[in-house]
CSV table of N, CA and C in Angstrom, one decimal:
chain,number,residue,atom,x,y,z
A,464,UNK,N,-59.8,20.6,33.2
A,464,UNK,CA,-60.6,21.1,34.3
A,464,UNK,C,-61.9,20.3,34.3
A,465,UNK,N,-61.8,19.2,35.3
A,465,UNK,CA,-62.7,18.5,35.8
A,465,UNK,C,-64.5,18.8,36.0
A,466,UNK,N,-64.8,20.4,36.2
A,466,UNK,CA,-65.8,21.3,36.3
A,466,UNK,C,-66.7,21.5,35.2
A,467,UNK,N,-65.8,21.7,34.6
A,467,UNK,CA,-66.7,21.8,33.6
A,467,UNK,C,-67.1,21.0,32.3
A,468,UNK,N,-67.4,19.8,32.4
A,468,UNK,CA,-67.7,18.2,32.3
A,468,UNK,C,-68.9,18.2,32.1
A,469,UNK,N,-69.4,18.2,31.3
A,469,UNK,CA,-70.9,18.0,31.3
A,469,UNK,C,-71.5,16.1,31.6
A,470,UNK,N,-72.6,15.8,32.0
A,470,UNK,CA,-72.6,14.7,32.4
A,470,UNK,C,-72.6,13.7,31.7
A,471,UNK,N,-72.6,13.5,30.2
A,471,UNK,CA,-72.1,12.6,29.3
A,471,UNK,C,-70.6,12.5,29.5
A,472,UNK,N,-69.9,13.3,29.0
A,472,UNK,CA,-68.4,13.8,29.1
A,472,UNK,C,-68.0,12.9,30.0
A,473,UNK,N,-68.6,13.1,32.0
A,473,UNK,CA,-68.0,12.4,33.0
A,473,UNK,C,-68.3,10.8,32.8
A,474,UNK,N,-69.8,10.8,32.8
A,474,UNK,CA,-69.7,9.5,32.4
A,474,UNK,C,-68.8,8.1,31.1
A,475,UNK,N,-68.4,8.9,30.2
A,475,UNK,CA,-67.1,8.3,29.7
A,475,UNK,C,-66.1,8.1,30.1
A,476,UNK,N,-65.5,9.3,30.7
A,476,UNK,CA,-64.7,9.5,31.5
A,476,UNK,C,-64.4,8.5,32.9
A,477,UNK,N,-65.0,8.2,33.4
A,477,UNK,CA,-64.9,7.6,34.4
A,477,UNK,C,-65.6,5.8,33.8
A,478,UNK,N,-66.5,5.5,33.0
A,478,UNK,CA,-66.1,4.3,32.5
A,478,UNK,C,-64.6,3.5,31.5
A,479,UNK,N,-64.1,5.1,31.4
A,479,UNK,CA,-63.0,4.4,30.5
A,479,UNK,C,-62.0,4.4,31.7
A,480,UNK,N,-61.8,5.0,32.8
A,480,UNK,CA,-61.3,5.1,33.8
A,480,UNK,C,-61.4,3.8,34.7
A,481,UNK,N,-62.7,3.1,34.7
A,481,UNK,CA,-62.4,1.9,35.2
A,481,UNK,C,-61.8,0.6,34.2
A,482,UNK,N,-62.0,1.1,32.9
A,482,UNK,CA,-61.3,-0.1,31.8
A,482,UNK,C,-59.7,0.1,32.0
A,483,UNK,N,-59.1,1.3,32.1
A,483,UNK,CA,-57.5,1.2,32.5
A,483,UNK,C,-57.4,0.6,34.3
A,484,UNK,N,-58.0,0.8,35.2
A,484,UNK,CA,-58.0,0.2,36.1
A,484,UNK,C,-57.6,-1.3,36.0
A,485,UNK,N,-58.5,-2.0,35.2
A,485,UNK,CA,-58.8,-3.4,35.1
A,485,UNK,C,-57.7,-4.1,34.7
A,486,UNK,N,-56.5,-4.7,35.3
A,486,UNK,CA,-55.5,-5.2,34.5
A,486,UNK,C,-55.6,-6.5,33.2
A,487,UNK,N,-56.7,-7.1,33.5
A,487,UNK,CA,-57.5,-7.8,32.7
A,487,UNK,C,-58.3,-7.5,31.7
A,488,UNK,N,-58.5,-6.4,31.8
A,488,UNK,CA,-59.9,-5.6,30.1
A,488,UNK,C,-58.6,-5.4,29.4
A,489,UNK,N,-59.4,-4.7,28.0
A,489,UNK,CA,-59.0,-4.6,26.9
A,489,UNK,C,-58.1,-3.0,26.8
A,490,UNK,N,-57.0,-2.9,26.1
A,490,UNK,CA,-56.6,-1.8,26.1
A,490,UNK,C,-57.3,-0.5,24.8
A,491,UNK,N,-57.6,0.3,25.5
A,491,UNK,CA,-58.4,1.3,24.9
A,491,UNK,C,-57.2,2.4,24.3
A,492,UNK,N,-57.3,2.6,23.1
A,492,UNK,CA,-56.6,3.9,22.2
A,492,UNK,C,-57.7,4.6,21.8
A,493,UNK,N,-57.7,5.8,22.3
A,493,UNK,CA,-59.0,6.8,21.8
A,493,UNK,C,-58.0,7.5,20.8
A,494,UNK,N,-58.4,8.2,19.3
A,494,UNK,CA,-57.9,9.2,18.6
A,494,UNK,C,-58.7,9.8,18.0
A,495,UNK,N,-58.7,10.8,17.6
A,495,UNK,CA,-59.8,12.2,17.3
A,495,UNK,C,-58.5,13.0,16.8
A,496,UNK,N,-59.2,13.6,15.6
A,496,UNK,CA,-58.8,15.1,14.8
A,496,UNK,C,-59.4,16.3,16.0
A,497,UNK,N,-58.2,17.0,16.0
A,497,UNK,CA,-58.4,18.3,16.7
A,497,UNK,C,-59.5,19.1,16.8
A,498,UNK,N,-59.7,19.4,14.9
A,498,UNK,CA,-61.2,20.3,14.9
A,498,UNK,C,-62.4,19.2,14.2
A,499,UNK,N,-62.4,18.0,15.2
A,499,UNK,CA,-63.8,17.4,15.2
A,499,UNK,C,-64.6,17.8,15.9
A,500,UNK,N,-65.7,18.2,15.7
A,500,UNK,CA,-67.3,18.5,16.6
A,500,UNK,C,-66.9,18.4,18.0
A,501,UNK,N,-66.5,16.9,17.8
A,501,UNK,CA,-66.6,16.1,19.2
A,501,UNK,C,-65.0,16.0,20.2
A,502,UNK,N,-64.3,17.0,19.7
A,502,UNK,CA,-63.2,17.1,20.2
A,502,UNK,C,-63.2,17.0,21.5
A,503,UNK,N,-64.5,17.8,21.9
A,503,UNK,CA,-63.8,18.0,23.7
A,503,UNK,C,-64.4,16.8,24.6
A,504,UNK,N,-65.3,15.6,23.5
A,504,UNK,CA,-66.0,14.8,24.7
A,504,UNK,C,-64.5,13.5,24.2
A,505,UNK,N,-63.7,13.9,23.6
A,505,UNK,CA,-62.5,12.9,23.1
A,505,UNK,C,-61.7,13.9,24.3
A,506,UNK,N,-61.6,14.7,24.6
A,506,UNK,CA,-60.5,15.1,25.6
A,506,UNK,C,-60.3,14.4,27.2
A,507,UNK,N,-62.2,15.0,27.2
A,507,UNK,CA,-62.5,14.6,28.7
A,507,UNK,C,-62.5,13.1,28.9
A,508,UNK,N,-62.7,12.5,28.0
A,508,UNK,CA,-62.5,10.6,28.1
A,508,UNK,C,-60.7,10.2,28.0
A,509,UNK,N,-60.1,11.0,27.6
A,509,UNK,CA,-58.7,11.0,27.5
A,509,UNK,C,-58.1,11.2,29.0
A,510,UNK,N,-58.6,11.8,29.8
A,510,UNK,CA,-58.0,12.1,30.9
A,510,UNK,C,-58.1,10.3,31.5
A,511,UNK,N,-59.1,9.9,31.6
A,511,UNK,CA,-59.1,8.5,31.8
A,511,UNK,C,-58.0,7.3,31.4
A,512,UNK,N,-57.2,8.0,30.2
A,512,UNK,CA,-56.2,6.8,29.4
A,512,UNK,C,-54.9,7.2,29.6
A,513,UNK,N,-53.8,6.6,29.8
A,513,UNK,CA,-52.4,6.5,29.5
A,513,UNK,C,-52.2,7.3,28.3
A,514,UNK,N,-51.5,8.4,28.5
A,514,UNK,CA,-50.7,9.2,27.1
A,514,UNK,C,-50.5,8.4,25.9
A,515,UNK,N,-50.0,7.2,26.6
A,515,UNK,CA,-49.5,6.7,25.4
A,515,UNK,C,-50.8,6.2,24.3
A,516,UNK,N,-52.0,6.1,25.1
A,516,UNK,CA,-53.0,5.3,24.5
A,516,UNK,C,-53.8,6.8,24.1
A,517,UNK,N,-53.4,7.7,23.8
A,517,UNK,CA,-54.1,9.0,23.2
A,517,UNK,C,-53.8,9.6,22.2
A,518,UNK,N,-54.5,9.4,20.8
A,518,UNK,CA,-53.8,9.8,19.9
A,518,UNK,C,-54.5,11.4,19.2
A,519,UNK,N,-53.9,12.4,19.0
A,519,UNK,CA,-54.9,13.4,18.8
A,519,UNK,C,-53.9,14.2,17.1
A,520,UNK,N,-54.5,14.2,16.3
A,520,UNK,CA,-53.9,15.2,15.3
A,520,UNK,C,-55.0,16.6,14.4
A,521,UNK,N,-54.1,16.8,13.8
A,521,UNK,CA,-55.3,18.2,13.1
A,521,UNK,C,-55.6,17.2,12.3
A,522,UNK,N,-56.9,18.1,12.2
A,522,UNK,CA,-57.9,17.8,11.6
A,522,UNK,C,-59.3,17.5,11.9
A,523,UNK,N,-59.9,17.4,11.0
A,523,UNK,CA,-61.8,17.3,11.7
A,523,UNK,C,-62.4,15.9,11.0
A,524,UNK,N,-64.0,15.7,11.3
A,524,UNK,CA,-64.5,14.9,11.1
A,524,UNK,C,-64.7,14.1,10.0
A,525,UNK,N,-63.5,13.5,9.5
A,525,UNK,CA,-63.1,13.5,8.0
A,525,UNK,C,-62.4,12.3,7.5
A,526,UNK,N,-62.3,11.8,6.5
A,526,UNK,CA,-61.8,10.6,6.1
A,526,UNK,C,-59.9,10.8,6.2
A,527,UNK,N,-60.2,11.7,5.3
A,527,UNK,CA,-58.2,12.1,5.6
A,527,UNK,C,-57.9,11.6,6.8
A,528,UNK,N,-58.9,12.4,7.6
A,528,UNK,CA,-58.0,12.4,9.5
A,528,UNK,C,-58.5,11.3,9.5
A,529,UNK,N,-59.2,10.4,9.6
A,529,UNK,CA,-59.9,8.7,10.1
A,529,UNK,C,-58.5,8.2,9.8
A,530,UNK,N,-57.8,8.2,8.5
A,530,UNK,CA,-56.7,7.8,8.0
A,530,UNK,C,-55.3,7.8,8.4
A,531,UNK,N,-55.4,9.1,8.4
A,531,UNK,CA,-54.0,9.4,9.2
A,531,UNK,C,-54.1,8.7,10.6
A,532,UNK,N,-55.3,8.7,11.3
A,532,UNK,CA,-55.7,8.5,12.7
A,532,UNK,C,-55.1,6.9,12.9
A,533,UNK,N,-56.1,6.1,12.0
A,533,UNK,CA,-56.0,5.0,11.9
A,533,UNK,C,-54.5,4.1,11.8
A,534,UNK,N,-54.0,4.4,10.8
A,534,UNK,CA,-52.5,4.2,10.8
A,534,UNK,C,-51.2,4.8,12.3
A,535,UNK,N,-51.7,5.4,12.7
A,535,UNK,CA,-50.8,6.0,14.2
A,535,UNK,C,-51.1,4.9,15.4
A,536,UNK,N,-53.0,4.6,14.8
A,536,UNK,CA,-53.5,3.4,16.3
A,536,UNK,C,-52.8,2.3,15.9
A,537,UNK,N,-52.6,1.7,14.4
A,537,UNK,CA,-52.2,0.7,14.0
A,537,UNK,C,-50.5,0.3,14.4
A,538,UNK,N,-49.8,1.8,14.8
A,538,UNK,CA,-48.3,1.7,15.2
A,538,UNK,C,-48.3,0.9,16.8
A,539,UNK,N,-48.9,1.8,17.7
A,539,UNK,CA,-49.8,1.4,19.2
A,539,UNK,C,-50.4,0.2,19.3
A,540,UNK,N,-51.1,-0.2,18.3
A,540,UNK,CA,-51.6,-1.3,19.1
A,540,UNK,C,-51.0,-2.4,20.1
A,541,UNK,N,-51.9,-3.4,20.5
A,541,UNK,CA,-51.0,-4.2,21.2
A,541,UNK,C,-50.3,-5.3,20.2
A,542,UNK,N,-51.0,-5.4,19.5
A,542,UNK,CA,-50.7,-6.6,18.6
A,542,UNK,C,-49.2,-6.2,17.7
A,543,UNK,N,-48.2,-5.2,18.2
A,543,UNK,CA,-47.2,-4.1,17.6
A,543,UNK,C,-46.2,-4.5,18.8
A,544,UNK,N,-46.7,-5.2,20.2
A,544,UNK,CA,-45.7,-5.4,20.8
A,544,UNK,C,-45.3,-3.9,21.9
């Protein structure tokens, strides 16, 4: 729900919205642990991206999750084909 967006939130949101636009920019993978702080400003910038480019698992702001995170973007990337 678009409403309730605070104005940082939108602002992400609609800059990463013009980077998927761009068939020329760079492809963006956002991933975030579930119960990180900052879960919901990783949501609202996710609306902006391709499913496929959204990677979200448990966990919080934490090395474990960075890890597990990191290894899932590393499957995605482009450089993976």
């Amino acid at each position: 729900n678009h409403s309730r967006l605070v104005g940082s939130e939108m602002c992400i949101r609609d800059r990463l919205s013009g980077l998927r636009e761009d068939e020329a920019g760079p492809r963006v993978v956002l991933a975030w642990g579930a119960g990180d702080g900052f879960a919901r400003l990783h949501r609202a910038a996710a609306t902006a991206l391709s499913p496929e480019d959204v990677i979200a698992l448990e966990g919080g702001h934490e090395w474990d999750t960075f890890g597990a995170l990191w290894r899932r973007v590393v499957e995605v990337a482009p450089w993976r084909g």
